[in-house]
């Protein structure tokens, strides 16, 4: 199929556990209310959300092993998500385990071990997979392969969304949109105010920078312009798992549809708000009509 959006990055099998009665405590028993094994990762979740919003997707990135492959293929069967570019291996595959209770979650995995091996366990993006798409999203985690995806987008004239890319990185410099999370600002810009971080970001690109702060106020802006602010939507939170990935997917949709900066931030925020109000996200992704309804309610209030 001819995909509208190309996504490159982290795709994995995610084991999620929603707890009953509060988060884990040392030496105390916890009851599991719900548990699932579903597609996850920044790119896997974004692909699921974009499909629900009516966007056709081709994705690539993490190599898919034997314990993940069957689930992944079965989940996306009948959906407009093309897996044909992905590499399937005879290893078990990349998985994570996430314990969730309302606003609190704790992910576990072996990513530090995987990255420290020095071996590549992800694909090399191919020009023919990206050419013909209208927009793209690129996770920054895969070193020169992430940069290659951005270079191909540049050659093909395809705008892309990235996440958590530093102000001095090529991914940020050439991105149409960079969504910077609270986790990223805490790790790379400790002690700096959100306004000072935004000023650095604005100077480093002609694209749109959005700084999210969990449930707090979002900042967004462009080079030479003022810093704009927008409050996050208030919803009853069931699980925050996938909130940032859904925000990214909302930005991809907005870029595809040519939305203004304000419309982009509002739409992506509404996508994320719908996502955190339910669990598990992959089985209940935001639908376009409910995202639009939430945006409309904000405009009327």
Coordinates of C-alpha atoms in Angstrom, one line a residue:
X1 CA 0.0 0.0 0.0
X2 CA 1.0 3.6 -0.5
X3 CA 1.3 5.0 3.1
X4 CA 0.7 8.6 4.0
X5 CA 3.0 8.5 7.0
X6 CA 6.4 6.8 7.5
X7 CA 7.4 6.0 11.1
X8 CA 10.9 5.0 12.2
X9 CA 11.8 4.1 15.7
X10 CA 11.0 1.9 18.7
X11 CA 8.5 -0.9 18.2
X12 CA 8.3 -3.7 20.8
X13 CA 6.0 -6.0 22.7
X14 CA 4.8 -4.4 25.8
X15 CA 3.6 -6.3 28.8
X16 CA 1.4 -4.0 30.9
X17 CA -0.1 -4.5 34.3
X18 CA -2.8 -2.3 35.8
X19 CA -2.9 -2.6 39.5
X20 CA -5.8 -2.5 41.9
X21 CA -5.6 -0.3 45.0
X22 CA -2.4 1.8 44.5
X23 CA 1.1 1.4 43.3
X24 CA 3.7 -1.3 44.3
X25 CA 5.0 -1.0 47.9
X26 CA 8.1 -3.0 49.2
X27 CA 7.2 -6.3 50.8
X28 CA 3.5 -5.8 50.2
X29 CA 1.1 -7.8 48.0
X30 CA -0.4 -6.0 44.9
X31 CA -3.5 -7.3 43.0
X32 CA -3.3 -7.2 39.2
X33 CA -6.6 -5.8 37.8
X34 CA -5.8 -6.1 34.1
X35 CA -2.8 -7.3 32.1
X36 CA -2.0 -7.3 28.4
X37 CA 0.7 -8.1 25.8
X38 CA 0.3 -5.6 23.0
X39 CA 2.4 -3.4 20.6
X40 CA 4.3 -0.7 22.3
X41 CA 7.2 1.6 21.9
X42 CA 7.2 5.2 20.7
X43 CA 6.7 4.2 17.1
X44 CA 4.5 1.2 17.7
X45 CA 2.0 3.2 19.8
X46 CA 2.0 6.1 17.3
X47 CA 1.2 3.8 14.5
X48 CA -1.8 2.4 16.3
X49 CA -3.1 5.9 17.1
X50 CA -2.6 7.2 13.5
X51 CA -4.4 4.2 12.1
X52 CA -7.3 4.9 14.5
X53 CA -7.3 8.6 13.2
X54 CA -7.6 7.3 9.6
X55 CA -3.9 7.7 8.5
X56 CA -2.2 4.9 6.6
X57 CA 1.2 4.1 8.0
X58 CA 4.4 2.3 7.0
X59 CA 6.7 1.7 10.0
X60 CA 10.2 0.4 10.6
X61 CA 12.8 0.4 13.4
X62 CA 13.3 -2.2 16.0
X63 CA 14.0 -5.8 14.8
X64 CA 11.0 -8.0 15.7
X65 CA 11.8 -11.3 17.4
X66 CA 9.8 -14.6 17.7
X67 CA 8.0 -13.8 20.9
X68 CA 6.7 -10.5 19.5
X69 CA 6.2 -11.3 15.8
X70 CA 2.9 -13.3 16.1
X71 CA 1.3 -10.7 18.4
X72 CA 2.4 -7.8 16.2
X73 CA 1.2 -9.3 12.9
X74 CA -2.1 -10.4 14.5
X75 CA -2.7 -7.0 16.0
X76 CA -2.2 -5.0 12.8
X77 CA -4.0 -7.5 10.5
X78 CA -6.8 -5.6 8.9
X79 CA -5.3 -2.2 9.9
X80 CA -3.7 0.4 7.6
X81 CA -0.2 -0.3 9.1
X82 CA 2.4 -1.8 6.7
X83 CA 4.9 -4.0 8.4
X84 CA 6.6 -5.1 5.2
X85 CA 9.7 -3.0 5.8
X86 CA 10.4 -4.4 9.2
X87 CA 13.1 -7.1 9.9
X88 CA 11.9 -10.3 11.7
X89 CA 14.6 -12.3 13.5
X90 CA 15.0 -15.6 15.3
X91 CA 15.7 -13.9 18.6
X92 CA 13.0 -13.6 21.2
X93 CA 12.7 -9.9 20.5
X94 CA 12.6 -6.6 22.4
X95 CA 10.0 -6.3 25.1
X96 CA 9.2 -4.2 28.1
X97 CA 7.2 -4.6 31.3
X98 CA 5.2 -1.7 32.7
X99 CA 3.4 -1.6 36.1
X100 CA 0.7 1.1 36.2
X101 CA -1.6 2.7 38.8
X102 CA -3.3 5.9 37.7
X103 CA -0.8 8.7 37.3
X104 CA 2.1 6.5 38.3
X105 CA 3.9 3.9 36.2
X106 CA 7.2 2.1 36.2
X107 CA 8.6 0.6 33.0
X108 CA 11.2 -2.2 33.1
X109 CA 13.3 -3.7 30.4
X110 CA 16.8 -4.5 29.1
X111 CA 17.4 -1.5 27.0
X112 CA 20.6 -0.4 28.7
X113 CA 22.0 -3.9 28.1
X114 CA 20.9 -3.8 24.5
X115 CA 22.4 -0.4 23.7
X116 CA 25.6 -1.2 25.6
X117 CA 26.4 -4.2 23.4
X118 CA 27.4 -1.9 20.6
X119 CA 25.5 -4.1 18.1
X120 CA 22.6 -2.8 16.0
X121 CA 19.2 -4.3 16.7
X122 CA 17.2 -2.0 14.4
X123 CA 16.8 -1.5 10.7
X124 CA 18.5 0.8 8.3
X125 CA 15.9 3.1 6.8
X126 CA 15.4 2.7 3.0
X127 CA 14.7 5.6 0.6
X128 CA 12.1 3.6 -1.3
X129 CA 10.1 3.1 1.9
X130 CA 10.0 6.9 2.7
X131 CA 9.6 8.2 -0.9
X132 CA 5.9 8.8 -1.6
X133 CA 4.9 9.3 2.0
X134 CA 3.5 12.8 2.9
X135 CA 4.8 13.1 6.5
X136 CA 7.2 11.1 8.8
X137 CA 8.0 10.6 12.4
X138 CA 11.6 9.8 13.5
X139 CA 12.6 8.6 17.0
X140 CA 16.1 9.8 18.0
X141 CA 17.3 6.7 19.7
X142 CA 18.9 4.9 16.8
X143 CA 22.0 7.0 16.2
X144 CA 23.1 7.3 12.6
X145 CA 20.1 5.4 11.3
X146 CA 17.7 8.0 12.8
X147 CA 19.9 10.7 11.2
X148 CA 19.7 8.8 7.9
X149 CA 15.9 8.7 8.0
X150 CA 16.0 12.5 8.5
X151 CA 18.4 12.9 5.6
X152 CA 16.2 10.9 3.3
X153 CA 13.2 13.0 4.4
X154 CA 15.2 16.1 3.5
X155 CA 16.1 14.7 0.0
X156 CA 12.5 13.7 -0.6
X157 CA 11.0 17.0 0.8
X158 CA 9.0 15.2 3.5
X159 CA 8.4 17.0 6.7
X160 CA 8.9 15.0 9.9
X161 CA 8.1 15.0 13.6
X162 CA 10.7 14.0 16.2
X163 CA 10.7 13.8 19.9
X164 CA 13.1 14.7 22.7
X165 CA 15.9 15.9 20.3
X166 CA 18.3 18.3 21.9
X167 CA 18.5 21.9 20.6
X168 CA 21.9 21.3 19.0
X169 CA 21.0 18.1 17.2
X170 CA 20.5 17.7 13.4
X171 CA 17.2 16.0 14.1
X172 CA 15.9 19.1 15.9
X173 CA 17.4 21.5 13.3
X174 CA 15.6 19.9 10.4
X175 CA 12.4 18.8 12.0
X176 CA 9.0 20.3 11.2
X177 CA 8.0 19.6 14.8
X178 CA 10.1 18.5 17.9
X179 CA 8.1 17.4 20.9
X180 CA 10.2 17.7 24.0
X181 CA 9.0 15.9 27.2
X182 CA 9.5 16.7 30.8
X183 CA 11.8 13.6 31.0
X184 CA 14.0 15.1 28.3
X185 CA 14.2 18.6 29.9
X186 CA 15.0 17.1 33.3
X187 CA 17.7 14.9 31.9
X188 CA 19.4 17.4 29.6
X189 CA 18.5 20.8 30.9
X190 CA 18.5 20.3 34.7
X191 CA 18.1 23.6 36.6
X192 CA 16.9 25.6 33.6
X193 CA 13.5 27.1 33.3
X194 CA 11.1 25.9 30.6
X195 CA 11.3 29.4 29.1
X196 CA 15.1 29.3 28.8
X197 CA 15.0 25.8 27.3
X198 CA 12.4 27.0 24.8
X199 CA 14.6 29.9 23.8
X200 CA 17.5 27.5 23.0
X201 CA 15.1 25.3 21.1
X202 CA 13.6 28.2 19.1
X203 CA 17.1 29.4 18.0
X204 CA 18.1 26.0 16.8
X205 CA 15.4 25.3 14.1
X206 CA 12.9 26.9 11.7
X207 CA 10.4 24.3 12.8
X208 CA 7.9 24.2 15.7
X209 CA 9.1 23.3 19.2
X210 CA 6.6 22.0 21.8
X211 CA 7.6 21.5 25.4
X212 CA 5.2 19.3 27.3
X213 CA 5.2 19.1 31.1
X214 CA 3.0 16.2 32.0
X215 CA -0.3 17.6 33.0
X216 CA 1.1 21.1 33.2
X217 CA 1.1 24.0 30.8
X218 CA 2.6 23.4 27.4
X219 CA 5.0 25.8 25.7
X220 CA 5.4 26.2 22.0
X221 CA 7.0 28.5 19.5
X222 CA 9.2 29.2 16.5
X223 CA 12.5 31.0 15.8
X224 CA 12.1 34.7 16.2
X225 CA 8.7 34.5 17.7
X226 CA 7.2 34.7 21.1
X227 CA 6.6 31.7 23.4
X228 CA 3.0 30.6 23.4
X229 CA 1.3 28.6 26.2
X230 CA -1.6 26.2 26.3
X231 CA -3.1 24.3 29.2
X232 CA -3.5 20.6 29.0
X233 CA -7.0 19.1 28.9
X234 CA -8.3 17.9 32.2
X235 CA -9.6 14.3 32.2
X236 CA -9.9 11.4 34.6
X237 CA -6.7 9.5 34.3
X238 CA -6.8 5.7 34.0
X239 CA -3.2 5.2 32.7
X240 CA -0.5 7.6 31.5
X241 CA 1.1 4.8 29.4
X242 CA 1.5 6.0 25.8
X243 CA 0.5 9.6 26.5
X244 CA 3.6 11.1 24.9
X245 CA 3.6 8.7 22.0
X246 CA 0.0 9.6 21.3
X247 CA 0.9 13.3 21.4
X248 CA 3.5 12.6 18.8
X249 CA 0.9 10.8 16.6
X250 CA -1.4 13.9 17.0
X251 CA 1.4 16.1 15.7
X252 CA 1.9 13.8 12.7
X253 CA -1.8 14.0 11.9
X254 CA -1.8 17.8 12.3
X255 CA 1.3 18.1 10.0
X256 CA -0.4 16.0 7.4
X257 CA -3.5 18.1 7.5
X258 CA -1.7 21.4 7.5
X259 CA -2.9 22.7 10.8
X260 CA -1.6 25.9 12.4
X261 CA 0.7 25.8 15.3
X262 CA -2.1 26.5 17.8
X263 CA -4.3 23.9 16.2
X264 CA -1.5 21.4 16.2
X265 CA -0.8 21.7 19.9
X266 CA -4.5 21.6 20.8
X267 CA -5.2 18.6 18.6
X268 CA -2.1 16.6 19.9
X269 CA -3.0 17.5 23.5
X270 CA -6.6 16.3 22.9
X271 CA -5.3 13.0 21.5
X272 CA -3.2 12.5 24.6
X273 CA -6.0 13.4 26.9
X274 CA -8.3 10.8 25.3
X275 CA -5.5 8.2 25.5
X276 CA -4.9 8.6 29.3
X277 CA -8.5 8.3 30.1
X278 CA -8.5 4.6 29.1
X279 CA -6.6 1.3 29.4
X280 CA -5.1 -0.4 27.5
X281 CA -4.5 2.3 24.9
X282 CA -3.7 -0.1 21.9
X283 CA -7.2 -1.7 22.2
X284 CA -8.9 1.7 22.8
X285 CA -7.0 4.3 20.7
X286 CA -8.4 7.8 20.3
X287 CA -10.9 8.2 17.5
X288 CA -10.9 11.2 15.3
X289 CA -14.5 12.2 16.2
X290 CA -13.8 12.2 19.9
X291 CA -10.6 14.1 19.6
X292 CA -12.3 16.8 17.5
X293 CA -15.2 16.9 20.1
X294 CA -12.7 17.6 22.9
X295 CA -11.0 20.3 20.8
X296 CA -14.4 21.9 20.1
X297 CA -15.3 21.8 23.8
X298 CA -12.1 23.7 24.6
X299 CA -12.8 26.3 21.9
X300 CA -16.3 26.9 23.4
X301 CA -15.2 27.2 27.0

